Tab-separated table of C-alpha atoms in Angstrom:
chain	number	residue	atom	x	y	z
S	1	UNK	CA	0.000	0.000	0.000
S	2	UNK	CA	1.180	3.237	-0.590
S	3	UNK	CA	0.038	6.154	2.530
S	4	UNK	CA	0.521	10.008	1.475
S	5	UNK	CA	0.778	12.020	5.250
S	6	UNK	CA	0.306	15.629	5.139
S	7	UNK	CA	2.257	17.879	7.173
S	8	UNK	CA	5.176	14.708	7.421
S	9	UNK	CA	8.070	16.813	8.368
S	10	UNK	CA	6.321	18.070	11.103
S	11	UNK	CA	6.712	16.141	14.413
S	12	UNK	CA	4.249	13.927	14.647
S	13	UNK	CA	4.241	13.643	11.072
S	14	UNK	CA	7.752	12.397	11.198
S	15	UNK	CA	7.052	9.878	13.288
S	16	UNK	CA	4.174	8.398	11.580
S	17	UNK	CA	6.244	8.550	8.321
S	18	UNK	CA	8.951	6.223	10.136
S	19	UNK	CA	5.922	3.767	11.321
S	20	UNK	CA	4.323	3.674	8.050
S	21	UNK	CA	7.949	2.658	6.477
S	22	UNK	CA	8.516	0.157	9.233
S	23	UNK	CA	5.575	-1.578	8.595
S	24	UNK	CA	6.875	-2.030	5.279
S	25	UNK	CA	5.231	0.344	2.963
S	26	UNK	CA	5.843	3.612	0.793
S	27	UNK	CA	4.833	6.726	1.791
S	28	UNK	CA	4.511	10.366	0.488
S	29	UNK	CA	4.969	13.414	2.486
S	30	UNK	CA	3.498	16.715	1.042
S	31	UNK	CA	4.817	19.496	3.544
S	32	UNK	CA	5.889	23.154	2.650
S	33	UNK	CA	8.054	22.942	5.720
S	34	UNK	CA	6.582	26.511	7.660
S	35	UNK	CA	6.880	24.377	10.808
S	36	UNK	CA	8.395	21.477	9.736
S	37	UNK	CA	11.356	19.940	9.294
S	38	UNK	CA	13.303	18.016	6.397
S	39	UNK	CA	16.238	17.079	9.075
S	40	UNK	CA	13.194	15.100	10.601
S	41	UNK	CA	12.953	13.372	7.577
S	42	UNK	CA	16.472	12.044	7.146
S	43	UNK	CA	16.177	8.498	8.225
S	44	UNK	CA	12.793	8.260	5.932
S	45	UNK	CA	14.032	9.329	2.947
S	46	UNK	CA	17.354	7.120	3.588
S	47	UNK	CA	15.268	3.872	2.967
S	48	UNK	CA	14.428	4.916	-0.336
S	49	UNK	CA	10.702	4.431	0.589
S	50	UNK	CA	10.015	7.633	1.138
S	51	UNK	CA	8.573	10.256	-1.643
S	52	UNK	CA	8.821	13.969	-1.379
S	53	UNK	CA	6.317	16.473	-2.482
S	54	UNK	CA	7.527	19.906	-1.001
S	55	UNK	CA	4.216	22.097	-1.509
S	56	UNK	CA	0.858	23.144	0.194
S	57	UNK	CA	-2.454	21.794	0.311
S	58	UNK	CA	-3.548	24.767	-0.821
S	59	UNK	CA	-2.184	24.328	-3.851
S	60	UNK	CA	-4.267	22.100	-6.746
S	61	UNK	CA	-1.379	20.958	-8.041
S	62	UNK	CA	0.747	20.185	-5.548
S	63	UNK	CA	-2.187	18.089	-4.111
S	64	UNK	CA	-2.582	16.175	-7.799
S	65	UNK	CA	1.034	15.539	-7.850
S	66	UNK	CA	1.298	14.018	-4.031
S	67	UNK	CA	-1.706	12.325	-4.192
S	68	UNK	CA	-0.810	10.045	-7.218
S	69	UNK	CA	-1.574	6.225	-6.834
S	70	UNK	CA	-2.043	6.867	-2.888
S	71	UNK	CA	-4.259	3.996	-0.769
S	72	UNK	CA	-5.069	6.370	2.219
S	73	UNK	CA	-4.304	9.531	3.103
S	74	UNK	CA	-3.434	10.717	6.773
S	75	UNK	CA	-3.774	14.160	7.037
S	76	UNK	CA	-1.554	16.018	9.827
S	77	UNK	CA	-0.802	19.529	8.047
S	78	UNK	CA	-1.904	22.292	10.575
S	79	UNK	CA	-1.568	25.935	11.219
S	80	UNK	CA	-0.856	25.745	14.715
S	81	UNK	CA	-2.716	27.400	17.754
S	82	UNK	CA	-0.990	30.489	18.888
S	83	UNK	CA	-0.475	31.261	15.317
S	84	UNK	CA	-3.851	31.341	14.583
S	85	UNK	CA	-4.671	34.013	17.414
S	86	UNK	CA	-2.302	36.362	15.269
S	87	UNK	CA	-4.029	35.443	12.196
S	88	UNK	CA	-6.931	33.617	12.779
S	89	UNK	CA	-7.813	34.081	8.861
S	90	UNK	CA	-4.780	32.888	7.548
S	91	UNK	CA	-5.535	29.671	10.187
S	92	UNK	CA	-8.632	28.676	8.614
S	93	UNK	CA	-7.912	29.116	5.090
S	94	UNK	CA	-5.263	26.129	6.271
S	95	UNK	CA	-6.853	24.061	8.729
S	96	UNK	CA	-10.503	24.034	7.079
S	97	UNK	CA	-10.166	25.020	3.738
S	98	UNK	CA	-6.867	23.248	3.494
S	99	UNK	CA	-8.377	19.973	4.775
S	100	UNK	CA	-11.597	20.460	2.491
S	101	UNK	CA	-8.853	20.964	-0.898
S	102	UNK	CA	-7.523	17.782	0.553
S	103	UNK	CA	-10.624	16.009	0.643
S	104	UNK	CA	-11.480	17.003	-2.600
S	105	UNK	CA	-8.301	15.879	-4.050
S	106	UNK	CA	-8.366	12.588	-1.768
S	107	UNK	CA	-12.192	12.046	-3.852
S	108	UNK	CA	-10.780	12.709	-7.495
S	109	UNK	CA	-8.218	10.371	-7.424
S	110	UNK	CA	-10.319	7.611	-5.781
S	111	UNK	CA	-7.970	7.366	-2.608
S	112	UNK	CA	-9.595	4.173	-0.694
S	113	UNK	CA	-9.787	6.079	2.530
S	114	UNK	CA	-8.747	9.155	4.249
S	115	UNK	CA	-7.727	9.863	8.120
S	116	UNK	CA	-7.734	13.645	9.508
S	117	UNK	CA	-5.789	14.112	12.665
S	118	UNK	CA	-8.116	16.642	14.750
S	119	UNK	CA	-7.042	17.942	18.230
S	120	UNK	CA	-8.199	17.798	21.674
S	121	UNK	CA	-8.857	21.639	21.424
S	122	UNK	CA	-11.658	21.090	19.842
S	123	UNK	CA	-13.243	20.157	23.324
S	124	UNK	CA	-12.495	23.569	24.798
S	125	UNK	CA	-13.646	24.273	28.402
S	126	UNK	CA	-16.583	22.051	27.517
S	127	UNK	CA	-16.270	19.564	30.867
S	128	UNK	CA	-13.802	19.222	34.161
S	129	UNK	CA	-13.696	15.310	33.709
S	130	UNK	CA	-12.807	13.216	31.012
S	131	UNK	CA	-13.579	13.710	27.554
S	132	UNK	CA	-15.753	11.771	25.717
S	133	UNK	CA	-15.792	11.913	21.572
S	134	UNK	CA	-19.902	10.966	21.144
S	135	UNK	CA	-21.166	12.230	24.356
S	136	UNK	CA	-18.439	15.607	24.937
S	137	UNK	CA	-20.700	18.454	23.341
S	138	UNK	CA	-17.640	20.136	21.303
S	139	UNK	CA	-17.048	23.848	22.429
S	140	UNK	CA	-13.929	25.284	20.845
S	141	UNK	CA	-12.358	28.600	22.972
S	142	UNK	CA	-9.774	29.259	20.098
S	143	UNK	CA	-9.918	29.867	16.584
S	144	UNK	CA	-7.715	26.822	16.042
S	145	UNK	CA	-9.670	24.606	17.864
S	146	UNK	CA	-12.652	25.626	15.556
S	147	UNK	CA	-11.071	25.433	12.392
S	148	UNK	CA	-10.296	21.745	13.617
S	149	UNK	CA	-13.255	21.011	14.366
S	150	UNK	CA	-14.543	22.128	10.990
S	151	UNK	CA	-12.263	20.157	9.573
S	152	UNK	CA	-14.006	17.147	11.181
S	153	UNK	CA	-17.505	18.072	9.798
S	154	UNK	CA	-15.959	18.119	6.352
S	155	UNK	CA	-14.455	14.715	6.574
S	156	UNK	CA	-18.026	13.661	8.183
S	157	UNK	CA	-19.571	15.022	4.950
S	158	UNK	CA	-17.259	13.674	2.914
S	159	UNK	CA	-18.101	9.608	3.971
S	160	UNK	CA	-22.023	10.717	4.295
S	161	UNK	CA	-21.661	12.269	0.551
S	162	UNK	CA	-19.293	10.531	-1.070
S	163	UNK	CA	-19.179	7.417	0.226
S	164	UNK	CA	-15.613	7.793	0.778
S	165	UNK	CA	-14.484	6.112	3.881
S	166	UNK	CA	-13.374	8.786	6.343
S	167	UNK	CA	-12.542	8.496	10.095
S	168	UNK	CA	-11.633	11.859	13.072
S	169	UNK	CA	-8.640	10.908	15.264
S	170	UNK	CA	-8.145	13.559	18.007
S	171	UNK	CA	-4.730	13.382	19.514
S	172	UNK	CA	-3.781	13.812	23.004
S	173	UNK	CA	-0.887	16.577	23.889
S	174	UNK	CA	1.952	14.462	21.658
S	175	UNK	CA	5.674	15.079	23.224
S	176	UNK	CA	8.819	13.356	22.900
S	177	UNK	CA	11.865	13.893	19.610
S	178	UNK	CA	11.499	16.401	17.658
S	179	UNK	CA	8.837	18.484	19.243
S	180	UNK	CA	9.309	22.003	18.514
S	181	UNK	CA	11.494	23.710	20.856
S	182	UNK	CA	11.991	27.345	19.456
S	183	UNK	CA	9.992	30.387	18.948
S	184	UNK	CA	6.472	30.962	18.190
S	185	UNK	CA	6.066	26.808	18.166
S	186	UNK	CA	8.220	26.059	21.370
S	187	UNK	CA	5.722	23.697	23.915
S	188	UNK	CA	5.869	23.333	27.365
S	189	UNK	CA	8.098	20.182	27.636
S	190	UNK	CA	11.012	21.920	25.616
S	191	UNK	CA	10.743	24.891	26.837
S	192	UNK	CA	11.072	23.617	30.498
S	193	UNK	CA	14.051	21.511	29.253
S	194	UNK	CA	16.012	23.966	27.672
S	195	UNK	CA	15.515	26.399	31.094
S	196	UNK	CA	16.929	23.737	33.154
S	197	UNK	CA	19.800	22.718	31.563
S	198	UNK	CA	20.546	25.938	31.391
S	199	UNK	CA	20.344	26.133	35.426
S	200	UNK	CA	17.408	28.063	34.988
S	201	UNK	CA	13.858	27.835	36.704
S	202	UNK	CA	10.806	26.765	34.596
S	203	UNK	CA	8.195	29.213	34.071
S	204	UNK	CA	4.965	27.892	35.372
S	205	UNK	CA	1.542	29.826	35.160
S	206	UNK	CA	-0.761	30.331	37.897
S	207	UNK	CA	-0.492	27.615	41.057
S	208	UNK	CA	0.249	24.688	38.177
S	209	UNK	CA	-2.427	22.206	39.072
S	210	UNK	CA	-3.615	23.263	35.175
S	211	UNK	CA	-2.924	19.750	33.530
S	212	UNK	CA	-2.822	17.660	29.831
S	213	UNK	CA	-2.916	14.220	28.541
S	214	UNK	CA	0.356	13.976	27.667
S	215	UNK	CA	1.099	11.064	25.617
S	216	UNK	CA	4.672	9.845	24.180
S	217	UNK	CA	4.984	10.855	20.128
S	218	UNK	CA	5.654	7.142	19.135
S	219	UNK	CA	2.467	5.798	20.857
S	220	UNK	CA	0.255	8.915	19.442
S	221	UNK	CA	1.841	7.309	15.754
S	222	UNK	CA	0.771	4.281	16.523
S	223	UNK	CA	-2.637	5.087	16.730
S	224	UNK	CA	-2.598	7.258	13.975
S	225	UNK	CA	-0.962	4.233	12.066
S	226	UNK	CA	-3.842	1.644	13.317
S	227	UNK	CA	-6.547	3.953	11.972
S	228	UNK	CA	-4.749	4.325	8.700
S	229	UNK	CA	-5.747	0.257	8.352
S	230	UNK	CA	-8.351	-0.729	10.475
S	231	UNK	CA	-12.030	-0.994	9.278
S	232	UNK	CA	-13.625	-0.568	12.228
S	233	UNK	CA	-12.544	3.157	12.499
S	234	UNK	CA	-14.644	3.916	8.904
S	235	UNK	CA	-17.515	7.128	10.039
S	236	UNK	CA	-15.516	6.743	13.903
S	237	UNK	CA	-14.578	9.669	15.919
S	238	UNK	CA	-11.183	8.474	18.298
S	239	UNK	CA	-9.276	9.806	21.128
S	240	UNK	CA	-5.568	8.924	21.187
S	241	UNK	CA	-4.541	9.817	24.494
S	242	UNK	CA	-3.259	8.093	28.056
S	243	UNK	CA	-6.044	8.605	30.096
S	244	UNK	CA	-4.707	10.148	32.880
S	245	UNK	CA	-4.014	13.911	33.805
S	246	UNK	CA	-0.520	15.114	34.536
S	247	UNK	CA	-0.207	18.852	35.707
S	248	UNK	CA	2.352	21.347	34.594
S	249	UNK	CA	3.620	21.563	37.810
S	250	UNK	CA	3.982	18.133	37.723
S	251	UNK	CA	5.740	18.346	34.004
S	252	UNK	CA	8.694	20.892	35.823
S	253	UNK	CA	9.363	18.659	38.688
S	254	UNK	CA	9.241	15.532	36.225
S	255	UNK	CA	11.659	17.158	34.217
S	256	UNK	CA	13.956	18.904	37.206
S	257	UNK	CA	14.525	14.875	38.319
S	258	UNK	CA	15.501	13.317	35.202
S	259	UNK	CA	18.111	16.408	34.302
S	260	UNK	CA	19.289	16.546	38.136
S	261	UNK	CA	18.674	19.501	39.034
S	262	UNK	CA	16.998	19.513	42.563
S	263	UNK	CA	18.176	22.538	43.203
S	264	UNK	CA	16.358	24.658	41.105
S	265	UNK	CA	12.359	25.445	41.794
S	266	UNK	CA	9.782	26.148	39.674
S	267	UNK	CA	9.310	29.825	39.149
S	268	UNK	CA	5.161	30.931	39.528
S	269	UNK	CA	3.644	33.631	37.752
S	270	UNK	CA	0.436	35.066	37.148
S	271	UNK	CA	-2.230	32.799	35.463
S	272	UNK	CA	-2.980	33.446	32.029
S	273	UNK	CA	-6.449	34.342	31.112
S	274	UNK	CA	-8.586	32.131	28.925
S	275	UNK	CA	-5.897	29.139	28.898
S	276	UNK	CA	-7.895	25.934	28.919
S	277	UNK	CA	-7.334	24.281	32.534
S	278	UNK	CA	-7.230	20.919	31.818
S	279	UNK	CA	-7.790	18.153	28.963
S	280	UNK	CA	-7.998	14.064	29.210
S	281	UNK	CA	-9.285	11.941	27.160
S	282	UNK	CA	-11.782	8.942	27.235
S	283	UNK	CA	-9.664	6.132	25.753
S	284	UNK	CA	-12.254	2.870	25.758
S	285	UNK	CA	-13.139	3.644	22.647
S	286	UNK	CA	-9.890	3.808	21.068
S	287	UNK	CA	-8.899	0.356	22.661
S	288	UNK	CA	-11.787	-1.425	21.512
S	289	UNK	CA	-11.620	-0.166	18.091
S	290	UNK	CA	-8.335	0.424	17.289
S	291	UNK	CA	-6.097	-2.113	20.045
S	292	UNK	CA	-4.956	1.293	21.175
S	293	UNK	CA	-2.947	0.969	24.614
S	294	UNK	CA	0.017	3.792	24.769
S	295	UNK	CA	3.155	2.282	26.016
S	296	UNK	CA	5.606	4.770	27.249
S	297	UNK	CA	4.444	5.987	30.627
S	298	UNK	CA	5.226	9.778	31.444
S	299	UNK	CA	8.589	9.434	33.588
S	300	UNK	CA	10.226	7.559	30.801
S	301	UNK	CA	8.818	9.660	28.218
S	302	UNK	CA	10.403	12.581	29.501
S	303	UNK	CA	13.316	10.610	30.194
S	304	UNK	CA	13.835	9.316	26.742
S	305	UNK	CA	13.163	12.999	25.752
S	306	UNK	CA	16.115	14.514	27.651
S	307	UNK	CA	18.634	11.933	26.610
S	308	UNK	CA	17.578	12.863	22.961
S	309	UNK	CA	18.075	16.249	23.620
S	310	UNK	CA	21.140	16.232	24.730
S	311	UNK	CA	22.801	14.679	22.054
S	312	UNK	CA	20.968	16.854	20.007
S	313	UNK	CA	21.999	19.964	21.267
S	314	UNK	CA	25.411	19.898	22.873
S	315	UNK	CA	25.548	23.377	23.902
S	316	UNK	CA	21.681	24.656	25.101
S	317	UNK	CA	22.495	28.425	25.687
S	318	UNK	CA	22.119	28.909	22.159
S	319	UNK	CA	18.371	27.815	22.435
S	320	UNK	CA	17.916	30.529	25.153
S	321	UNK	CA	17.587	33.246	23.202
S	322	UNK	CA	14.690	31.753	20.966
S	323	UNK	CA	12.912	30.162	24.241
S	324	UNK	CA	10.086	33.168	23.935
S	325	UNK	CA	6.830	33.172	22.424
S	326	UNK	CA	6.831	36.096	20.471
S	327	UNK	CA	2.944	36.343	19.706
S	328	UNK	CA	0.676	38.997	20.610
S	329	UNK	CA	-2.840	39.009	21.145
S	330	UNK	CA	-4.216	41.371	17.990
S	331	UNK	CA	-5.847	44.220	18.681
């Protein structure tokens, strides 16, 4: 079979690239690298089962070209979440028109079926427990999160229209290699390891008990890559997450033990205002139609994470200077 994954030099992307090649099959990745990376595609594109299509899904054409006697497409290419609050325009125009272009394309060349990698954002602030994909009522707090969740209706449409067989995964707070770690992308887990190695506190808003399902990269691939092939999934919505909440405040001390640094404290400053307090997922359904069980717990996650790190950057000062998010809120 041959898989097309948009947005595959990003960093989940990446990953699910590598699965789809270890599983034995060719894949194509259609990415105009804004927030990706082609260093995360070196090992891929090493086997020699790995075609490149460096474009946009925005773009007819480059869509045609990439999607080219493809089986299924998995489609992961995203204008993130604090870009969108600069230009919330510019985000839909990506993540719902962009994933309707894709669709379309996906339909005209008579791809056999088509996965669209949602987010957990598209739950908003709608519950304190755990979140449930059929009985969750879905209530977005961020542009992003409703472009997403657009993008979901669309792929509904498309199976109820079409007949094309379509399926929602909704990942989980992904972390692990390769995670962006710089600038307007940066998350939490880099950021926190690049302040301690540098002997510096992590930043923590408000008292930290604000928490995510955070789930290790290779186990959200796995998912992805068990939806890309199992039947039961067809007209499915699916979380891919742990299960279980883990707080930032947990994340800095998590991360302050596996660099050995119990000297340093986590640094608390004011809460921000409409940040989403917590997110975790229902997972039965994911288990029972997909075999879904995650299996990197948190501590080695992190663990595995640092080591990587390391190695990757030998000197972490440099990173210190990018370590801001340097977005505004618009006026």
């Amino acid at each position: 079979m041959r898989f097309l994954v948009t947005g595959g030099g990003g960093f989940i992307g990446s990953h699910l690239v590598d699965r789809i090649i270890a599983e034995g099959h060719d894949v194509v990745v259609l990415d105009n690298f804004a927030s990706g990376k082609k260093s995360n595609l070196e090992a891929a594109a090493a086997t020699g089962h790995m075609r490149l299509v460096e474009g946009s899904i925005l773009d007819t054409d480059d869509l045609n070209d990439a999607m080219g006697g493809v089986d299924v497409v998995l489609h992961l290419a995203v204008e993130c979440v604090r870009k969108s609050i600069g230009d919330p325009v510019g985000n839909h125009h990506i993540n719902a028109t962009g994933t309707l272009m894709t669709l379309e394309a996906a339909r005209r060349h008579k791809v056999s079926r088509f996965i669209y990698c949602s987010s957990s954002e598209v739950y908003g602030n709608s519950s304190t427990g755990a979140l449930s994909e059929d009985e969750t009522v879905c209530q977005p707090t961020t542009v992003y999160g409703a472009s997403k969740l657009v993008g979901e209706l669309y792929t509904q449409a498309y199976l109820r229209t079409y007949g094309m067989e379509t399926a929602v995964v909704r990942p989980f707070n992904a972390f692990g290699p390769r995670e962006h770690d710089q600038g307007v992308l940066a998350e939490v887990i880099p950021r926190f390891v690049i302040k301690v190695l540098n002997g510096q506190a992590p930043i923590v808003f408000g008292d930290g008990s604000q928490g995510r399902d955070f789930t290790y990269v290779t186990d959200t691939a796995d998912g992805l890559w068990r939806a890309a092939v199992s039947d039961k999934i067809v007209g499915q919505t699916v979380n891919l997450g742990w299960g279980r909440l883990v707080t930032v405040r947990q994340v800095g001390e998590e991360i302050l033990r596996q660099c050995g640094r119990n000297d340093i404290s986590l640094e608390h400053v004011a809460e921000r205002p409409g940040d989403i307090h917590s997110l975790i997922a229902r997972v039965e359904k994911a288990d029972a139609l997909l075999g879904f069980k995650p299996k990197v717990d948190f501590a080695t996650g992190v663990h595995n994470y640092v080591e990587w790190f390391k190695k990757r950057y030998a000197n972490p000062a440099t990173l210190l200077e990018a370590d801001h998010r340097n977005w505004t809120m618009p006026a």
